[in-house]
PDB file of C-alpha atoms and ligand atoms in Angstrom:
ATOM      1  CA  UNK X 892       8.597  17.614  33.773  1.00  0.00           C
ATOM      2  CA  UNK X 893       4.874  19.210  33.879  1.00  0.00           C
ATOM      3  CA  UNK X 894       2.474  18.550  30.689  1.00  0.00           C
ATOM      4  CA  UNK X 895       1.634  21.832  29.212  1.00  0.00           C
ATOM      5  CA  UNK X 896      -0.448  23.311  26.888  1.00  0.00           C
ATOM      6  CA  UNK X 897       0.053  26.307  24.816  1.00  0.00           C
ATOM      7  CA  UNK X 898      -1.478  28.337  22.170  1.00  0.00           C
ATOM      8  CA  UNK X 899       0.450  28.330  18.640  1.00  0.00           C
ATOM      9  CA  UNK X 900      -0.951  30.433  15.771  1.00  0.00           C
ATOM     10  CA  UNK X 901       0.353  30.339  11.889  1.00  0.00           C
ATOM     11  CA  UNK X 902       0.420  34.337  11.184  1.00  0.00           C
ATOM     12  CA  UNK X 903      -1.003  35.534   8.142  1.00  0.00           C
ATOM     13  CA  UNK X 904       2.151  35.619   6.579  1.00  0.00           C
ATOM     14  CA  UNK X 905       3.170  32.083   6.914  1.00  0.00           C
ATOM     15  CA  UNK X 906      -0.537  31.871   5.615  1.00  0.00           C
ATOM     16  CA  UNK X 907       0.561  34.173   2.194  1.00  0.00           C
ATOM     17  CA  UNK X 908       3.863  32.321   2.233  1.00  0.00           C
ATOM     18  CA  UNK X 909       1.966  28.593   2.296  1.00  0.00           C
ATOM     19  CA  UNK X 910       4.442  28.085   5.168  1.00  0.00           C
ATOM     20  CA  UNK X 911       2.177  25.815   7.414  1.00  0.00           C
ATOM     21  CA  UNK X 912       3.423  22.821   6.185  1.00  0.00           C
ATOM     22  CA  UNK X 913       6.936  23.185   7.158  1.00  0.00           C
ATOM     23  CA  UNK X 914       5.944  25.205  10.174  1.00  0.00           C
ATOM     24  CA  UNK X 915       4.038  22.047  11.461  1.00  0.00           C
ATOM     25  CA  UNK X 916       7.149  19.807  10.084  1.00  0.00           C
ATOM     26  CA  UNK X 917       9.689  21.290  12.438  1.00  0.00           C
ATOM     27  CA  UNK X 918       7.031  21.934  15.694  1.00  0.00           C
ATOM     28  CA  UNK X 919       6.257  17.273  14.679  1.00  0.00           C
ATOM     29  CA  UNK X 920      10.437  17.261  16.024  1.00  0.00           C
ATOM     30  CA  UNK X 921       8.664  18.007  19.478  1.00  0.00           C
ATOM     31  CA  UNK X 922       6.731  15.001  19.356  1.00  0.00           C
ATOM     32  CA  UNK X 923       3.624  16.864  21.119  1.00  0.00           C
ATOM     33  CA  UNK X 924       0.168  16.436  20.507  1.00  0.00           C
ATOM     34  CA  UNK X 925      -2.459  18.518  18.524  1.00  0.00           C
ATOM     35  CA  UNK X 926      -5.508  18.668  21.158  1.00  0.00           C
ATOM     36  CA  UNK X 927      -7.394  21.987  19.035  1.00  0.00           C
ATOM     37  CA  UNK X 928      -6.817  23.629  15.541  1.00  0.00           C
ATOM     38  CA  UNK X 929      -9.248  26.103  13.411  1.00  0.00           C
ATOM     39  CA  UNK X 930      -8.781  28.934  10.969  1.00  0.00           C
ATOM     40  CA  UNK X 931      -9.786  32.353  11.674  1.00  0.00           C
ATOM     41  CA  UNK X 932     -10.087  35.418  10.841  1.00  0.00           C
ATOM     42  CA  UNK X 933      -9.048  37.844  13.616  1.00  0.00           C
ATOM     43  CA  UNK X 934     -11.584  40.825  14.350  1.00  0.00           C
ATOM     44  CA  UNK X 935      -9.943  43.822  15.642  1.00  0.00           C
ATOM     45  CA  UNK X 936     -11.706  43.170  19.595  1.00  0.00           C
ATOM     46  CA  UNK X 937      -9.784  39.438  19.166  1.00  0.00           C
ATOM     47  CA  UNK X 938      -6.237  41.310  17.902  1.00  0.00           C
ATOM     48  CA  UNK X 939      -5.670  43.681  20.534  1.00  0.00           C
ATOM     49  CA  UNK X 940      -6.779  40.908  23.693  1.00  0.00           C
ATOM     50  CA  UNK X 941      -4.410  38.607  22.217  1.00  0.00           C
ATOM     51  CA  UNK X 942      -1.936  41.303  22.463  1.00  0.00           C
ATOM     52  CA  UNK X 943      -3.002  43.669  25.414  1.00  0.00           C
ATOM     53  CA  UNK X 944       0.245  43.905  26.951  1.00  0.00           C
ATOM     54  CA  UNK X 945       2.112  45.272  24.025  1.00  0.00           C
ATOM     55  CA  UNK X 946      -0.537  48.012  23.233  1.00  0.00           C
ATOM     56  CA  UNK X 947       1.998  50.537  24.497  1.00  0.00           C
ATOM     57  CA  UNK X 948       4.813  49.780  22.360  1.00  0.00           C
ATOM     58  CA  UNK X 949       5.219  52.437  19.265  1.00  0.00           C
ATOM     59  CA  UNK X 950       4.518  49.256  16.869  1.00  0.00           C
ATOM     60  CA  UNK X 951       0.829  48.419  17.992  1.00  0.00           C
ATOM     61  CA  UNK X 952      -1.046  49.632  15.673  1.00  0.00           C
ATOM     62  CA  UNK X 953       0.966  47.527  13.207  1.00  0.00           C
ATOM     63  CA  UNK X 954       1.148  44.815  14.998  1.00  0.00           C
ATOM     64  CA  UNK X 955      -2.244  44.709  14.912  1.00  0.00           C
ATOM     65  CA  UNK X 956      -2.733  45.078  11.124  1.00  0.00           C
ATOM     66  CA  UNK X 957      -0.150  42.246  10.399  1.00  0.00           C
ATOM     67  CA  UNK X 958      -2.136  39.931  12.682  1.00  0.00           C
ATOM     68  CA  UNK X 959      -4.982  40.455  11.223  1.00  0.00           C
ATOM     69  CA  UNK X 960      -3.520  40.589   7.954  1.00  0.00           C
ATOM     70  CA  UNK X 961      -4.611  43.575   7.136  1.00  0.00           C
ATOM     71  CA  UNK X 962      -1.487  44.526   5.411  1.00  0.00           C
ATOM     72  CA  UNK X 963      -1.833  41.386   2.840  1.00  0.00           C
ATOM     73  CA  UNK X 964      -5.453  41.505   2.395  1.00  0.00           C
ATOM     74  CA  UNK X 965      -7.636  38.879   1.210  1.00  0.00           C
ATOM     75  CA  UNK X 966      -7.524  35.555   0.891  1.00  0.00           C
ATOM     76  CA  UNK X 967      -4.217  36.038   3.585  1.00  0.00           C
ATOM     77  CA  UNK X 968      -6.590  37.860   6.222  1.00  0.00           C
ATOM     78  CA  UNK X 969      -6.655  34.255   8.671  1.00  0.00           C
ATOM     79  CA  UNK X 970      -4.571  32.800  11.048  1.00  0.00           C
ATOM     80  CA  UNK X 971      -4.091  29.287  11.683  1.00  0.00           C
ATOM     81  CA  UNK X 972      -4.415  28.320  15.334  1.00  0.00           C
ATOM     82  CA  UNK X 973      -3.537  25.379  17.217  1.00  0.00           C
ATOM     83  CA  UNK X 974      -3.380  23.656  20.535  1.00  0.00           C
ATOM     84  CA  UNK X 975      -0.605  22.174  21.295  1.00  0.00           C
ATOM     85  CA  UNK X 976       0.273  20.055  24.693  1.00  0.00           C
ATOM     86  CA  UNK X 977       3.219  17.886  25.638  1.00  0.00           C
ATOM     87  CA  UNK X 978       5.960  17.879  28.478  1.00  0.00           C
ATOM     88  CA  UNK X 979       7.365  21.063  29.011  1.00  0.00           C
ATOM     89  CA  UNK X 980       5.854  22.555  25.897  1.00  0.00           C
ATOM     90  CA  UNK X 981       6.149  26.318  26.030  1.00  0.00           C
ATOM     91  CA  UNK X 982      10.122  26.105  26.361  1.00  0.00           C
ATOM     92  CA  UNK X 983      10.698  23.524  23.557  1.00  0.00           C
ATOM     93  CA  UNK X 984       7.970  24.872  21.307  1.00  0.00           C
ATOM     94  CA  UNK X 985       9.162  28.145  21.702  1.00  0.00           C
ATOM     95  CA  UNK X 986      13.249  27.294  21.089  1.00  0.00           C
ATOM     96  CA  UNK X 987      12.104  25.472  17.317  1.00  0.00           C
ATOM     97  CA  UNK X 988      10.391  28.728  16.971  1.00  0.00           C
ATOM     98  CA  UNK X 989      13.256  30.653  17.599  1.00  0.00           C
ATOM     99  CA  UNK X 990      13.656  34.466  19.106  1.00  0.00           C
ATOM    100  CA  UNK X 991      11.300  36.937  18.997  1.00  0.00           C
ATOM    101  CA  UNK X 992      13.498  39.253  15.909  1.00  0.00           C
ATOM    102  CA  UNK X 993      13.796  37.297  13.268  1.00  0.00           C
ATOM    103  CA  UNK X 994      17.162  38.256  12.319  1.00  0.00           C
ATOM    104  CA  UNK X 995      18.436  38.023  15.839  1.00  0.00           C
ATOM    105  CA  UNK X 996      17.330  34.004  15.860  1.00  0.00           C
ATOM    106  CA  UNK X 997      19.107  31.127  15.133  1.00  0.00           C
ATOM    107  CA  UNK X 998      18.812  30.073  11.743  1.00  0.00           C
ATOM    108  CA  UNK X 999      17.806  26.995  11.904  1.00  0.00           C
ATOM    109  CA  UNK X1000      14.636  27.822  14.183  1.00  0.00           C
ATOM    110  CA  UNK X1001      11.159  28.404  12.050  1.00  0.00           C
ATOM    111  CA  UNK X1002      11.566  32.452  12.288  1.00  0.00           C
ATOM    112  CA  UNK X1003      15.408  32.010  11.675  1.00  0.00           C
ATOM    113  CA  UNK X1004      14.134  30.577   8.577  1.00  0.00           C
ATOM    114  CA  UNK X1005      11.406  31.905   7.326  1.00  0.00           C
ATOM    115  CA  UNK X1006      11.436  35.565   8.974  1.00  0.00           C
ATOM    116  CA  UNK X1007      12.354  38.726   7.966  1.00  0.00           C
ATOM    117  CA  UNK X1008      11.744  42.706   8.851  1.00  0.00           C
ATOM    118  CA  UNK X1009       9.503  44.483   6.324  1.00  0.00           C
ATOM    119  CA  UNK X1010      10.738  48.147   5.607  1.00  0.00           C
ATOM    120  CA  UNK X1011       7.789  48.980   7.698  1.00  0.00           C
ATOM    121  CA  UNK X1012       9.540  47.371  10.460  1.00  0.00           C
ATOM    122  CA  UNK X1013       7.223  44.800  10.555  1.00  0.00           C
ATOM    123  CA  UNK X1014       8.741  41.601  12.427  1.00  0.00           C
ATOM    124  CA  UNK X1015       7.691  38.770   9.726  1.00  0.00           C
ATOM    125  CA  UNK X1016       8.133  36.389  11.999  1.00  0.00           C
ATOM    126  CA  UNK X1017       5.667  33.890  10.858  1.00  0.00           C
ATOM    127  CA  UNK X1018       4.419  31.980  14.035  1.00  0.00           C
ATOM    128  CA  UNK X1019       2.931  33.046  17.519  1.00  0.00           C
ATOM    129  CA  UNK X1020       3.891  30.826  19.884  1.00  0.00           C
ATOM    130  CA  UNK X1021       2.991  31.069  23.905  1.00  0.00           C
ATOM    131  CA  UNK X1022       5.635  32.379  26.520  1.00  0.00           C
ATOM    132  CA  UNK X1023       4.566  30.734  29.489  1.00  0.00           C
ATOM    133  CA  UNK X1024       1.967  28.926  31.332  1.00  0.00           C
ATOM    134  CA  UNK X1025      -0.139  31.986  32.820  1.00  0.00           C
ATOM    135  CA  UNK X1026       0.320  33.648  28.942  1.00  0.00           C
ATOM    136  CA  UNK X1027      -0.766  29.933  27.043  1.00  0.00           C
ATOM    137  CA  UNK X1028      -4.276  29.488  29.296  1.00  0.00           C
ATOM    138  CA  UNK X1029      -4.783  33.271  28.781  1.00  0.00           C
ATOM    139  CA  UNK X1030      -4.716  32.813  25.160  1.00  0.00           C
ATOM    140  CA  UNK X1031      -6.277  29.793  24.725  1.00  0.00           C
ATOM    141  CA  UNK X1032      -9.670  30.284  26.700  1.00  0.00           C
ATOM    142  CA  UNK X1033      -9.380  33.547  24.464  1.00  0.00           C
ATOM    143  CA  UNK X1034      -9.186  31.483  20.961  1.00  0.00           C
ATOM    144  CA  UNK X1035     -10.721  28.112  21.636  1.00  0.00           C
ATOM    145  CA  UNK X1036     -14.315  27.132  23.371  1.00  0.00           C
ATOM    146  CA  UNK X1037     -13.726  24.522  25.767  1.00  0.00           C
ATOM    147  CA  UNK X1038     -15.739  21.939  22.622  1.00  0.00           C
ATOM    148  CA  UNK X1039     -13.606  23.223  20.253  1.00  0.00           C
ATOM    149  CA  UNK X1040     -10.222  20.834  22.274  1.00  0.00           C
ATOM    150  CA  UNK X1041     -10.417  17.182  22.364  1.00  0.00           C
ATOM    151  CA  UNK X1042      -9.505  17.033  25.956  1.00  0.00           C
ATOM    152  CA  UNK X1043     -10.079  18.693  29.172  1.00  0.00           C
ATOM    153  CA  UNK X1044      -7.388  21.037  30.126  1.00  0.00           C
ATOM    154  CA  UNK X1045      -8.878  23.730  32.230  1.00  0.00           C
ATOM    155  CA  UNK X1046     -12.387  23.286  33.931  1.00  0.00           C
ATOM    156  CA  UNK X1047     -15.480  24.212  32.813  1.00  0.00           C
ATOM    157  CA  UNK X1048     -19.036  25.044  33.868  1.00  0.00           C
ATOM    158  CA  UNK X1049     -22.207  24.465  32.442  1.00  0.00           C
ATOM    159  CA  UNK X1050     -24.506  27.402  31.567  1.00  0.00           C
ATOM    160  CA  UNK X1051     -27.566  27.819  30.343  1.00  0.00           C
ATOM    161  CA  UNK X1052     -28.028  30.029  27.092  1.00  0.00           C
ATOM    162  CA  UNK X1053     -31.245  31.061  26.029  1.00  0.00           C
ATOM    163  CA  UNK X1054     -32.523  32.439  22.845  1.00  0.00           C
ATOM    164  CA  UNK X1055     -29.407  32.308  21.519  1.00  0.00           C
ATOM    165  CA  UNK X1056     -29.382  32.877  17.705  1.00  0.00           C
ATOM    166  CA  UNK X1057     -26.882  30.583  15.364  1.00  0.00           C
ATOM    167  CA  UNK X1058     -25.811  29.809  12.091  1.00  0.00           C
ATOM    168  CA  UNK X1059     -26.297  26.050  10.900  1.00  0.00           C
ATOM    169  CA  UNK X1060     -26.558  23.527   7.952  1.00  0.00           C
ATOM    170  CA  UNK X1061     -29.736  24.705   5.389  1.00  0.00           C
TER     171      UNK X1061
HETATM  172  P1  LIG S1199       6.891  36.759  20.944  1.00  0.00           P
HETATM  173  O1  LIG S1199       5.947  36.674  19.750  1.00  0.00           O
HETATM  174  O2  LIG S1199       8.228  36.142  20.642  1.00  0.00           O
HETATM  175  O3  LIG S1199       6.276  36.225  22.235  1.00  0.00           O
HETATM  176  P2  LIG S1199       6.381  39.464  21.934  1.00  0.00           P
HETATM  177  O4  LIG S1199       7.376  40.332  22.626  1.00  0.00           O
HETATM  178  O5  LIG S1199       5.272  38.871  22.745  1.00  0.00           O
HETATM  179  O6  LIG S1199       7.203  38.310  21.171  1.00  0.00           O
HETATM  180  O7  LIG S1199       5.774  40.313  20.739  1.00  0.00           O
HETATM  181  C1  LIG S1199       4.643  39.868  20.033  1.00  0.00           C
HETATM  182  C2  LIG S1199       4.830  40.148  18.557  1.00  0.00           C
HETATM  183  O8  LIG S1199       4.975  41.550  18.354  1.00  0.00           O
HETATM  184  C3  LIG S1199       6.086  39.546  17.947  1.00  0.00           C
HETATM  185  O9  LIG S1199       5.957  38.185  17.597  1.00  0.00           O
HETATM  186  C4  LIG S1199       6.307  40.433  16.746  1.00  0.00           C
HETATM  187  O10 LIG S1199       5.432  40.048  15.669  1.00  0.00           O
HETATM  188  C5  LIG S1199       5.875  41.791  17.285  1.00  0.00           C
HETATM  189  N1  LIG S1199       6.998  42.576  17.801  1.00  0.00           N
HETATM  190  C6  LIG S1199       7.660  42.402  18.979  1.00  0.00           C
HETATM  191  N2  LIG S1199       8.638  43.309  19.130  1.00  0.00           N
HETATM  192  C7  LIG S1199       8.582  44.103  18.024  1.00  0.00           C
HETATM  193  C8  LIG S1199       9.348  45.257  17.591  1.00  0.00           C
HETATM  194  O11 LIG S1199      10.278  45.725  18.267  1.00  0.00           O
HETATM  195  N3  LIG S1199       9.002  45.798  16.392  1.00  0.00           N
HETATM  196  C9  LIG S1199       7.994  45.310  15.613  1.00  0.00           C
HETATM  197  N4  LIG S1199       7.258  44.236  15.989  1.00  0.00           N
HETATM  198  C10 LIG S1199       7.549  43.637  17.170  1.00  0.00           C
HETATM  199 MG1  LIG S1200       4.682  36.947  23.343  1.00  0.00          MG
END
């Protein structure tokens, strides 16, 4: 069995819900490591990469406001995001996860659970969780800088940046 990393993200509402907890309690079963983790809030530009293949599907547009949480506004606007790597990740993460519709997956999974369809049609589904390897390095070179993980998982280059303005410590 391959080590693999992959990209998991508490939505905004498992944010609103104050679901990470027992999202992180039933992905701990898996016994994988946690090599990255941040909060953010997603910009538009960050929302629709994340999701690029999807941006033909009727429910785009809203898939776009729920991930940005948009549709719960402030303080519920973030995502939770995590690295997560450990033998044959991707398929074990994503079975505790559960399917894709959160009434079509099992109930004991975390969207089983804790998922539901808004009236909107909305899937509520809680957690974003990578669906294979070429999907999980996509994603996470999209969400992490290679500092931001403990470990090297992908390689790197050095590059000079110059005048580059920043934000620190007053
Ligand atoms: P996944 O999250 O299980 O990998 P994808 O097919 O990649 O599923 O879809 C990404 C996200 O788009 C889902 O997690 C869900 O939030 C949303 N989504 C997928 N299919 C539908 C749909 O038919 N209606 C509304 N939202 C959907
Ligand atoms: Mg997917």
């Amino acid at each position: 069995m391959a080590i693999e990393q992959l990209l998991i993200l508490v939505k905004p509402d498992g944010v609103k819900k104050s679901l990470t907890g027992n999202i992180l309690t039933k992905l701990s079963e898996a016994r994988m490591l946690i090599i990255g983790s941040k909060v953010v809030k997603v910009s538009k530009e960050l929302a629709e990469a994340h999701y690029q293949q999807l941006k033909d599907k009727p429910f785009f547009c809203g898939l776009i406001d729920y991930i940005q949480g948009k549709i719960y506004g402030a303080p519920w606007d973030r995502v939770i995001a995590f690295v997560y790597q450990g033998e044959d990740a991707i398929a074990r993460m994503r079975k505790i996860a559960g399917a894709t519709n959160p009434e079509e997956s099992d109930p004991v999974s975390i969207r089983g659970a804790y998922g539901r369809i808004t009236t909107k049609g909305v899937y509520e589904n809680v957690l974003h969780c990578s669906s294979d390897l070429n999907e999980a390095e996509r994603e996470i070179k999209l969400w992490f800088k290679p500092e931001e993980i403990v470990m090297p998982i992908y390689p790197t280059k050095e590059v000079v940046v110059e005048k580059e303005k920043k934000v620190i410590w007053a």
